[in-house]
Amino acid sequence: MLPDFRLERYFSRWEFSARYNLAGSDAETLTVAELLALGDESDRRALLDLRLGYSETYGSPALRQAIAATYDRWEPEQVLCFVGAEEGIFCAMHALLQPGDHAIVAVPNYQSTEEIPLSICEVTGVPLREATQWSMDPDEVKAALRPNTRLIAINFPNNPTGKVIAPEILQALVELAAERDLYLLSD
């Protein structure tokens, strides 16, 4: 059984009652009127005619097509949409990890990035330190590797620090994962 998701418990208590929410990771929302004002007449018509109900299991075909179109090599059939990050993290971790495997995760992180693999296998946290402005150290990741390491999970922009990973650090992690034939999961 997974432990309570502490962040969600915190939000359920404070997110809609606090005067100022500095903890949310989403952008300030728009009203429907503000959203409609951003589009042209065809955009407004599409939203006004939109049926609100269950979507297709893998996500709406139009959404999957739009996502695939942002990549050179992907087709809509290769795109899978989720309701939120936690559902995607759960599915990815369960697809990629098995008992006996080892995962490396950046800490601090979005709690499910660590808790879900902990429910499957052994996990080593590689700390992001305030002294280095929350940067990830690829040498620390390399030192945490084991023969049974299967996955490195990163979370950038990091939740909760907001740190954006430097391109050279991301490239070092990509190369490390490729050398060892590991999955690099980025939430």
XYZ file of N, CA, C and O in Angstrom:
748
model
N 0.849 -1.183 0.000
C 0.000 0.000 0.000
C 0.891 1.242 0.000
O 1.882 1.309 0.720
N 0.529 2.191 -0.798
C 1.284 3.441 -0.859
C 0.887 4.342 0.299
O -0.277 4.367 0.707
N 1.835 5.112 0.824
C 1.503 6.044 1.906
C 0.650 7.199 1.383
O 0.555 7.425 0.177
N 0.021 7.937 2.296
C -0.734 9.126 1.902
C 0.161 10.048 1.092
O 1.351 10.193 1.374
N -0.412 10.675 0.089
C 0.314 11.637 -0.725
C 0.276 12.955 0.049
O -0.718 13.681 0.024
N 1.365 13.248 0.754
C 1.401 14.387 1.673
C 1.088 15.720 0.996
O 0.403 16.560 1.561
N 1.577 15.909 -0.221
C 1.325 17.167 -0.918
C -0.165 17.355 -1.169
O -0.713 18.440 -0.960
N -0.829 16.303 -1.609
C -2.271 16.415 -1.867
C -3.048 16.634 -0.576
O -4.043 17.352 -0.556
N -2.620 16.017 0.507
C -3.275 16.248 1.802
C -3.113 17.712 2.211
O -4.032 18.340 2.709
N -1.923 18.247 1.986
C -1.652 19.651 2.290
C -2.545 20.557 1.447
O -3.179 21.480 1.948
N -2.596 20.261 0.124
C -3.428 21.073 -0.755
C -4.903 20.973 -0.397
O -5.632 21.960 -0.470
N -5.362 19.777 -0.032
C -6.782 19.657 0.293
C -7.142 20.520 1.497
O -8.267 20.978 1.627
N -6.169 20.780 2.343
C -6.416 21.622 3.510
C -6.305 23.113 3.186
O -7.078 23.922 3.654
N -5.321 23.501 2.345
C -4.997 24.922 2.188
C -5.206 25.526 0.804
O -5.320 26.747 0.680
N -5.223 24.725 -0.257
C -5.182 25.280 -1.613
C -6.290 26.299 -1.903
O -6.055 27.299 -2.566
N -7.483 26.066 -1.415
C -8.584 26.967 -1.741
C -8.996 27.862 -0.583
O -9.946 28.626 -0.708
N -8.257 27.778 0.522
C -8.590 28.643 1.649
C -7.489 29.653 1.971
O -7.742 30.633 2.658
N -6.287 29.423 1.474
C -5.188 30.354 1.727
C -5.392 31.626 0.899
O -5.879 31.579 -0.234
N -5.031 32.755 1.465
C -5.183 34.015 0.738
C -4.287 34.052 -0.497
O -4.692 34.499 -1.564
N -3.035 33.587 -0.352
C -2.092 33.522 -1.467
C -1.534 32.109 -1.529
O -1.023 31.601 -0.534
N -1.606 31.500 -2.695
C -1.085 30.149 -2.871
C 0.260 30.228 -3.582
O 0.308 30.421 -4.794
N 1.330 30.076 -2.831
C 2.673 30.080 -3.411
C 3.184 28.666 -3.615
O 4.306 28.462 -4.046
N 2.377 27.668 -3.284
C 2.806 26.280 -3.357
C 2.334 25.572 -4.620
O 2.843 24.521 -4.950
N 1.372 26.108 -5.321
C 0.844 25.446 -6.504
C 1.857 25.428 -7.633
O 2.632 26.359 -7.804
N 1.856 24.348 -8.403
C 2.791 24.250 -9.524
C 2.119 24.570 -10.850
O 2.724 24.460 -11.898
N 0.861 24.988 -10.804
C 0.168 25.336 -12.032
C 0.129 26.851 -12.200
O 0.390 27.601 -11.274
N -0.193 27.249 -13.414
C -0.297 28.679 -13.692
C -1.624 29.204 -13.161
O -2.549 28.445 -12.893
N -1.715 30.491 -13.025
C -2.985 31.102 -12.639
C -4.017 30.755 -13.700
O -3.766 30.865 -14.898
N -5.171 30.330 -13.265
C -6.181 29.873 -14.208
C -6.937 31.037 -14.834
O -6.917 32.161 -14.333
N -7.603 30.727 -15.927
C -8.435 31.693 -16.633
C -9.906 31.353 -16.402
O -10.250 30.200 -16.180
N -10.750 32.349 -16.533
C -12.182 32.078 -16.581
C -12.501 31.580 -17.983
O -11.708 31.767 -18.919
N -13.652 30.973 -18.165
C -14.061 30.530 -19.498
C -14.144 31.734 -20.433
O -13.719 31.666 -21.594
N -14.657 32.861 -19.952
C -14.755 34.062 -20.782
C -13.365 34.526 -21.237
O -13.183 34.910 -22.402
N -12.386 34.495 -20.338
C -11.022 34.904 -20.710
C -10.432 33.938 -21.736
O -9.751 34.357 -22.673
N -10.682 32.650 -21.553
C -10.192 31.654 -22.500
C -10.817 31.872 -23.876
O -10.114 31.887 -24.893
N -12.122 32.065 -23.929
C -12.810 32.290 -25.209
C -12.316 33.559 -25.906
O -12.225 33.601 -27.136
N -11.974 34.583 -25.121
C -11.494 35.841 -25.698
C -10.136 35.679 -26.384
O -9.780 36.479 -27.255
N -9.389 34.653 -26.035
C -8.070 34.429 -26.637
C -8.162 33.864 -28.055
O -7.204 33.965 -28.826
N -9.288 33.241 -28.388
C -9.410 32.580 -29.674
C -10.177 33.390 -30.696
O -10.712 34.462 -30.403
N -10.215 32.837 -31.890
C -11.040 33.442 -32.929
C -12.410 32.766 -32.916
O -12.696 31.932 -32.065
N -13.243 33.117 -33.882
C -14.614 32.594 -33.893
C -14.647 31.074 -34.008
O -15.448 30.410 -33.346
N -13.770 30.474 -34.809
C -13.774 29.010 -34.945
C -13.329 28.338 -33.641
O -13.850 27.283 -33.275
N -12.379 28.955 -32.929
C -11.971 28.424 -31.622
C -13.130 28.469 -30.642
O -13.395 27.514 -29.911
N -13.833 29.612 -30.619
C -14.970 29.762 -29.707
C -16.064 28.748 -30.040
O -16.628 28.118 -29.158
N -16.335 28.559 -31.312
C -17.368 27.608 -31.732
C -16.967 26.195 -31.306
O -17.796 25.426 -30.827
N -15.695 25.846 -31.494
C -15.230 24.505 -31.117
C -15.418 24.267 -29.613
O -15.851 23.195 -29.196
N -15.115 25.278 -28.809
C -15.303 25.125 -27.366
C -16.777 25.100 -26.984
O -17.202 24.320 -26.129
N -17.566 25.930 -27.610
C -18.992 25.966 -27.295
C -19.692 24.672 -27.714
O -20.683 24.270 -27.095
N -19.197 24.003 -28.756
C -19.795 22.754 -29.228
C -19.177 21.517 -28.572
O -19.604 20.399 -28.850
N -18.176 21.712 -27.734
C -17.474 20.590 -27.102
C -18.397 19.845 -26.142
O -19.027 20.448 -25.274
N -18.481 18.538 -26.300
C -19.263 17.711 -25.388
C -18.381 17.332 -24.213
O -17.243 16.909 -24.397
N -18.880 17.464 -23.020
C -18.135 17.125 -21.813
C -18.571 15.737 -21.345
O -19.676 15.556 -20.877
N -17.721 14.799 -21.504
C -18.004 13.423 -21.125
C -16.709 12.645 -21.133
O -15.625 13.208 -21.287
N -16.828 11.347 -21.002
C -15.631 10.508 -21.018
C -14.943 10.599 -22.372
O -15.596 10.666 -23.410
N -13.636 10.582 -22.334
C -12.837 10.582 -23.546
C -12.519 9.133 -23.914
O -12.758 8.214 -23.134
N -11.958 8.961 -25.068
C -11.489 7.631 -25.452
C -10.344 7.225 -24.535
O -9.622 8.073 -23.996
N -10.174 5.944 -24.349
C -9.228 5.405 -23.371
C -7.824 5.984 -23.508
O -7.195 6.329 -22.517
N -7.316 6.099 -24.719
C -5.950 6.575 -24.920
C -5.852 8.088 -25.047
O -4.778 8.632 -25.248
N -6.972 8.776 -24.947
C -7.025 10.217 -25.136
C -7.755 10.527 -26.427
O -7.851 9.682 -27.319
N -8.249 11.722 -26.553
C -9.014 12.066 -27.751
C -8.100 12.014 -28.977
O -6.932 12.402 -28.908
N -8.612 11.523 -30.093
C -7.793 11.465 -31.309
C -7.217 12.825 -31.705
O -6.061 12.912 -32.119
N -8.001 13.881 -31.541
C -7.496 15.217 -31.909
C -6.329 15.630 -31.017
O -5.338 16.196 -31.502
N -6.427 15.350 -29.727
C -5.328 15.681 -28.816
C -4.097 14.852 -29.141
O -2.978 15.374 -29.196
N -4.271 13.570 -29.375
C -3.133 12.704 -29.690
C -2.477 13.124 -31.006
O -1.249 13.098 -31.136
N -3.296 13.541 -31.971
C -2.765 14.035 -33.248
C -1.954 15.309 -33.016
O -0.863 15.473 -33.564
N -2.481 16.224 -32.213
C -1.782 17.490 -31.939
C -0.457 17.231 -31.220
O 0.560 17.868 -31.527
N -0.445 16.312 -30.284
C 0.797 15.984 -29.568
C 1.793 15.354 -30.521
O 2.966 15.742 -30.569
N 1.362 14.363 -31.302
C 2.265 13.688 -32.246
C 2.846 14.668 -33.257
O 4.001 14.529 -33.670
N 2.069 15.664 -33.645
C 2.530 16.638 -34.643
C 3.691 17.492 -34.143
O 4.397 18.104 -34.942
N 3.919 17.527 -32.841
C 5.036 18.312 -32.312
C 6.364 17.547 -32.394
O 7.406 18.084 -32.036
N 6.314 16.283 -32.830
C 7.510 15.440 -32.935
C 7.732 15.015 -34.377
O 6.798 14.899 -35.158
N 8.975 14.741 -34.719
C 9.311 14.327 -36.075
C 8.972 12.864 -36.348
O 8.657 12.507 -37.473
N 9.070 11.999 -35.332
C 9.000 10.558 -35.576
C 7.800 9.851 -34.968
O 7.753 8.637 -34.989
N 6.862 10.547 -34.380
C 5.780 9.873 -33.665
C 4.455 10.026 -34.382
O 4.157 11.058 -34.977
N 3.669 8.984 -34.280
C 2.326 8.955 -34.840
C 1.326 9.002 -33.687
O 1.658 8.598 -32.565
N 0.100 9.431 -33.942
C -0.898 9.487 -32.862
C -1.098 8.152 -32.147
O -1.360 8.115 -30.946
N -0.934 7.042 -32.866
C -1.099 5.721 -32.260
C -0.034 5.428 -31.204
O -0.175 4.501 -30.412
N 1.046 6.205 -31.211
C 2.129 6.024 -30.249
C 1.997 6.965 -29.051
O 2.862 6.979 -28.195
N 0.940 7.751 -29.010
C 0.728 8.723 -27.938
C -0.343 8.198 -26.996
O -1.392 7.731 -27.432
N -0.077 8.291 -25.712
C -1.017 7.891 -24.680
C -1.199 9.070 -23.737
O -0.224 9.625 -23.236
N -2.429 9.487 -23.513
C -2.711 10.644 -22.666
C -3.207 10.187 -21.299
O -3.913 9.182 -21.191
N -2.852 10.936 -20.282
C -3.288 10.657 -18.915
C -4.005 11.871 -18.351
O -3.802 13.000 -18.796
N -4.779 11.629 -17.313
C -5.534 12.693 -16.667
C -4.605 13.636 -15.915
O -4.837 14.824 -15.843
N -3.550 13.116 -15.338
C -2.607 13.935 -14.587
C -1.275 13.227 -14.467
O -1.127 12.061 -14.864
N -0.303 13.906 -13.884
C 1.051 13.357 -13.778
C 1.103 12.075 -12.963
O 1.783 11.121 -13.335
N 0.384 12.024 -11.867
C 0.491 10.856 -10.990
C 0.057 9.579 -11.696
O 0.680 8.531 -11.527
N -0.992 9.639 -12.485
C -1.453 8.460 -13.222
C -0.381 8.005 -14.218
O -0.099 6.821 -14.353
N 0.228 8.941 -14.923
C 1.292 8.613 -15.866
C 2.517 8.042 -15.181
O 3.123 7.080 -15.663
N 2.904 8.631 -14.054
C 4.056 8.127 -13.297
C 3.784 6.706 -12.822
O 4.640 5.823 -12.925
N 2.578 6.456 -12.320
C 2.208 5.127 -11.844
C 2.348 4.104 -12.977
O 2.977 3.058 -12.809
N 1.772 4.401 -14.126
C 1.822 3.464 -15.247
C 3.256 3.257 -15.743
O 3.670 2.123 -16.012
N 4.010 4.328 -15.883
C 5.390 4.212 -16.364
C 6.245 3.394 -15.406
O 6.980 2.491 -15.838
N 6.150 3.681 -14.124
C 6.964 2.947 -13.142
C 6.604 1.463 -13.129
O 7.480 0.601 -13.050
N 5.314 1.153 -13.222
C 4.903 -0.250 -13.223
C 5.260 -0.950 -14.527
O 5.468 -2.169 -14.543
N 5.356 -0.224 -15.618
C 5.760 -0.821 -16.886
C 7.273 -1.052 -16.946
O 7.727 -2.013 -17.567
N 8.047 -0.191 -16.291
C 9.504 -0.237 -16.429
C 10.231 -0.953 -15.303
O 11.371 -1.377 -15.486
N 9.616 -1.062 -14.132
C 10.294 -1.624 -12.967
C 9.640 -2.919 -12.507
O 8.431 -3.096 -12.640
N 10.474 -3.783 -11.923
C 10.010 -5.042 -11.341
C 10.697 -5.228 -9.994
O 11.752 -4.636 -9.742
N 10.132 -6.087 -9.139
C 10.844 -6.418 -7.900
C 12.243 -6.929 -8.258
O 12.425 -7.646 -9.240
N 13.213 -6.511 -7.481
C 14.603 -6.874 -7.755
C 15.355 -5.811 -8.526
O 16.584 -5.837 -8.593
N 14.639 -4.880 -9.134
C 15.279 -3.766 -9.841
C 15.697 -2.699 -8.833
O 15.346 -2.745 -7.656
N 16.406 -1.719 -9.338
C 16.831 -0.559 -8.560
C 16.547 0.690 -9.381
O 16.742 0.697 -10.598
N 16.061 1.718 -8.708
C 15.791 3.000 -9.367
C 16.524 4.108 -8.622
O 16.727 4.027 -7.412
N 16.899 5.125 -9.355
C 17.518 6.325 -8.783
C 16.550 7.474 -9.027
O 16.048 7.634 -10.145
N 16.293 8.262 -7.988
C 15.383 9.402 -8.125
C 16.032 10.662 -7.557
O 16.794 10.601 -6.596
N 15.738 11.772 -8.188
C 16.166 13.068 -7.661
C 15.287 13.405 -6.461
O 14.085 13.202 -6.496
N 15.906 13.876 -5.386
C 15.142 14.312 -4.205
C 15.612 15.704 -3.810
O 16.795 15.984 -3.866
N 14.696 16.606 -3.430
C 13.265 16.415 -3.280
C 12.599 16.250 -4.643
O 13.174 16.567 -5.678
N 11.347 15.750 -4.602
C 10.638 15.484 -5.843
C 9.140 15.506 -5.603
O 8.678 15.666 -4.478
N 8.416 15.315 -6.693
C 6.982 15.105 -6.625
C 6.831 13.725 -5.986
O 7.365 12.743 -6.503
N 6.151 13.622 -4.882
C 6.202 12.442 -4.022
C 6.012 11.122 -4.759
O 6.701 10.145 -4.471
N 5.109 11.053 -5.717
C 4.873 9.776 -6.391
C 6.073 9.327 -7.220
O 6.245 8.136 -7.466
N 6.947 10.252 -7.610
C 8.157 9.896 -8.355
C 9.059 8.997 -7.527
O 9.831 8.209 -8.071
N 8.966 9.092 -6.214
C 9.763 8.255 -5.318
C 8.933 7.137 -4.688
O 9.382 5.995 -4.598
N 7.726 7.449 -4.264
C 6.909 6.465 -3.541
C 6.472 5.305 -4.422
O 6.433 4.163 -3.960
N 6.118 5.566 -5.660
C 5.663 4.469 -6.522
C 6.792 3.485 -6.792
O 6.604 2.281 -6.608
N 8.007 3.928 -7.189
C 9.061 2.923 -7.338
C 9.412 2.231 -6.020
O 9.729 1.038 -6.018
N 9.314 2.951 -4.895
C 9.574 2.311 -3.595
C 8.604 1.166 -3.317
O 8.940 0.231 -2.599
N 7.400 1.230 -3.897
C 6.441 0.148 -3.701
C 6.748 -1.057 -4.595
O 6.131 -2.104 -4.456
N 7.733 -0.894 -5.503
C 8.073 -1.947 -6.461
C 9.460 -2.529 -6.203
O 9.662 -3.737 -6.262
N 10.430 -1.648 -5.939
C 11.825 -2.090 -5.901
C 12.638 -1.202 -4.956
O 12.083 -0.346 -4.276
N 13.941 -1.391 -4.961
C 14.827 -0.544 -4.164
C 15.046 0.782 -4.878
O 15.121 0.824 -6.102
N 15.173 1.834 -4.071
C 15.310 3.181 -4.620
C 16.413 3.917 -3.874
O 16.506 3.840 -2.655
N 17.235 4.635 -4.626
C 18.248 5.511 -4.044
C 17.916 6.936 -4.456
O 17.721 7.210 -5.644
N 17.861 7.823 -3.471
C 17.642 9.235 -3.754
C 18.960 9.951 -3.951
O 19.892 9.765 -3.169
N 19.050 10.732 -5.003
C 20.221 11.588 -5.235
C 19.774 13.011 -4.919
O 18.883 13.547 -5.575
N 20.397 13.607 -3.898
C 19.900 14.906 -3.423
C 20.223 16.076 -4.343
O 21.297 16.162 -4.929
N 19.245 16.954 -4.450
C 19.444 18.269 -5.034
C 19.676 19.178 -3.837
O 18.847 19.216 -2.932
N 20.795 19.871 -3.822
C 21.162 20.645 -2.634
C 21.001 22.151 -2.848
O 21.333 22.666 -3.914
N 20.536 22.790 -1.800
C 20.366 24.246 -1.860
C 21.697 24.928 -2.157
O 21.752 25.910 -2.888
N 22.798 24.385 -1.594
C 24.117 24.994 -1.773
C 24.542 25.043 -3.242
O 25.346 25.883 -3.629
N 24.000 24.129 -4.069
C 24.316 24.130 -5.499
C 23.132 24.634 -6.318
O 23.010 24.318 -7.505
N 22.270 25.405 -5.660
C 21.068 25.961 -6.286
C 20.201 24.861 -6.888
O 19.644 24.998 -7.960
N 20.118 23.718 -6.162
C 19.245 22.593 -6.494
C 19.635 21.886 -7.785
O 18.834 21.215 -8.407
N 20.908 22.021 -8.201
C 21.373 21.333 -9.409
C 21.601 19.853 -9.120
O 21.969 19.474 -8.012
N 21.407 19.053 -10.126
C 21.676 17.618 -10.024
C 23.127 17.382 -10.407
O 23.622 17.983 -11.366
N 23.791 16.520 -9.673
C 25.178 16.195 -9.943
C 25.246 14.838 -10.649
O 24.997 13.808 -10.015
N 25.572 14.811 -11.937
C 25.635 13.537 -12.659
C 26.624 12.545 -12.036
O 26.415 11.337 -12.119
N 27.683 13.055 -11.394
C 28.633 12.147 -10.732
C 27.985 11.431 -9.554
O 28.285 10.264 -9.285
N 27.075 12.117 -8.840
C 26.356 11.460 -7.751
C 25.396 10.410 -8.287
O 25.204 9.365 -7.666
N 24.793 10.699 -9.426
C 23.919 9.706 -10.052
C 24.742 8.488 -10.439
O 24.365 7.343 -10.157
N 25.893 8.727 -11.053
C 26.774 7.625 -11.470
C 27.214 6.800 -10.261
O 27.240 5.562 -10.317
N 27.533 7.464 -9.160
C 27.962 6.754 -7.947
C 26.833 5.915 -7.345
O 27.095 4.924 -6.657
N 25.597 6.290 -7.594
C 24.448 5.557 -7.041
C 24.062 4.346 -7.886
O 23.235 3.529 -7.458
N 24.634 4.216 -9.069
C 24.288 3.099 -9.951
C 24.663 1.761 -9.320
O 25.671 1.644 -8.620
N 23.842 0.771 -9.593
C 24.080 -0.607 -9.172
C 23.929 -1.496 -10.410
O 23.360 -1.060 -11.417
N 24.385 -2.727 -10.308
C 24.190 -3.630 -11.465
C 22.720 -3.816 -11.846
O 22.413 -4.038 -13.016
N 21.812 -3.702 -10.882
C 20.392 -3.908 -11.161
C 19.619 -2.596 -11.364
O 18.394 -2.600 -11.401
N 20.349 -1.472 -11.500
C 19.672 -0.202 -11.761
C 19.016 -0.278 -13.131
O 19.640 -0.675 -14.117
N 17.765 0.108 -13.174
C 16.997 0.045 -14.420
C 16.488 1.417 -14.856
O 16.201 1.630 -16.019
N 16.398 2.363 -13.901
C 15.738 3.622 -14.213
C 16.326 4.761 -13.389
O 16.672 4.573 -12.221
N 16.433 5.922 -14.024
C 16.766 7.172 -13.345
C 15.562 8.091 -13.542
O 15.132 8.318 -14.678
N 14.997 8.593 -12.451
C 13.829 9.465 -12.534
C 14.209 10.871 -12.101
O 14.742 11.074 -11.008
N 13.938 11.833 -12.986
C 14.198 13.232 -12.673
C 12.891 14.010 -12.761
O 11.929 13.553 -13.373
N 12.869 15.170 -12.167
C 11.654 15.985 -12.101
C 12.062 17.448 -12.270
O 12.406 18.103 -11.308
N 12.091 17.903 -13.541
C 12.487 19.280 -13.836
C 11.532 19.884 -14.840
O 11.237 19.224 -15.837
N 11.037 21.107 -14.673
C 11.293 21.930 -13.520
C 10.912 21.171 -12.260
O 9.852 20.550 -12.207
N 11.816 21.202 -11.323
C 11.662 20.398 -10.120
C 10.504 20.879 -9.271
O 10.285 22.066 -9.097
N 9.773 19.922 -8.770
C 8.715 20.184 -7.803
C 9.220 19.569 -6.502
O 9.398 18.355 -6.464
N 9.626 20.338 -5.530
C 9.119 21.641 -5.167
C 10.053 22.831 -5.380
O 9.653 23.958 -5.114
N 11.293 22.635 -5.863
C 12.242 23.757 -5.867
C 12.054 24.725 -7.029
O 12.478 25.867 -6.953
N 11.484 24.262 -8.128
C 11.339 25.096 -9.313
C 12.578 25.103 -10.197
O 12.592 25.741 -11.246
N 13.631 24.397 -9.812
C 14.871 24.376 -10.576
C 14.648 23.800 -11.972
O 13.982 22.789 -12.142
N 15.228 24.455 -12.964
C 15.227 23.954 -14.340
C 16.598 23.333 -14.575
O 17.624 23.940 -14.246
N 16.623 22.151 -15.131
C 17.893 21.451 -15.324
C 18.703 22.128 -16.431
O 18.153 22.532 -17.462
N 19.999 22.256 -16.200
C 20.904 22.840 -17.199
C 21.068 21.852 -18.350
O 21.142 20.641 -18.127
N 21.114 22.340 -19.591
C 21.220 21.436 -20.755
C 22.399 20.471 -20.662
O 22.281 19.305 -21.031
N 23.533 20.944 -20.158
C 24.707 20.067 -20.082
C 24.527 18.964 -19.044
O 25.034 17.852 -19.201
N 23.787 19.231 -17.980
C 23.507 18.198 -16.979
C 22.523 17.181 -17.548
O 22.703 15.969 -17.395
N 21.504 17.658 -18.230
C 20.555 16.742 -18.862
C 21.280 15.869 -19.883
O 21.066 14.652 -19.935
N 22.152 16.464 -20.680
C 22.904 15.696 -21.675
C 23.774 14.639 -20.999
O 23.859 13.498 -21.472
N 24.401 14.981 -19.874
C 25.217 13.999 -19.145
C 24.359 12.840 -18.645
O 24.784 11.672 -18.692
N 23.149 13.128 -18.189
C 22.246 12.066 -17.731
C 21.766 11.202 -18.897
O 21.673 9.973 -18.761
N 21.485 11.823 -20.038
C 21.083 11.071 -21.224
C 22.206 10.121 -21.633
O 21.979 8.937 -21.914
N 23.433 10.624 -21.643
C 24.584 9.790 -22.028
C 24.805 8.663 -21.031
O 25.088 7.526 -21.429
N 24.674 8.950 -19.740
C 24.826 7.921 -18.706
C 23.769 6.835 -18.880
O 24.076 5.633 -18.826
N 22.533 7.236 -19.091
C 21.454 6.267 -19.286
C 21.699 5.433 -20.548
O 21.494 4.208 -20.533
N 22.152 6.071 -21.616
C 22.415 5.340 -22.865
C 23.562 4.343 -22.687
O 23.475 3.200 -23.159
N 24.633 4.758 -21.996
C 25.779 3.867 -21.744
C 25.369 2.601 -21.017
O 25.864 1.522 -21.303
N 24.488 2.764 -20.035
C 24.088 1.638 -19.177
C 22.769 1.006 -19.621
O 22.268 0.120 -18.957
N 22.195 1.456 -20.720
C 20.908 0.952 -21.221
C 19.813 1.068 -20.155
O 19.071 0.140 -19.868
N 19.743 2.268 -19.561
C 18.761 2.563 -18.516
C 17.649 3.439 -19.086
O 17.844 4.150 -20.066
N 16.515 3.427 -18.405
C 15.460 4.364 -18.726
C 15.724 5.664 -17.973
O 16.119 5.631 -16.813
N 15.537 6.775 -18.648
C 15.598 8.083 -18.016
C 14.193 8.649 -18.087
O 13.717 9.008 -19.164
N 13.503 8.655 -16.958
C 12.123 9.128 -16.897
C 12.128 10.553 -16.388
O 12.659 10.835 -15.322
N 11.558 11.438 -17.176
C 11.502 12.838 -16.796
C 10.059 13.254 -16.646
O 9.280 13.212 -17.591
N 9.691 13.654 -15.427
C 8.330 14.138 -15.169
C 8.365 15.641 -15.286
O 8.978 16.322 -14.523
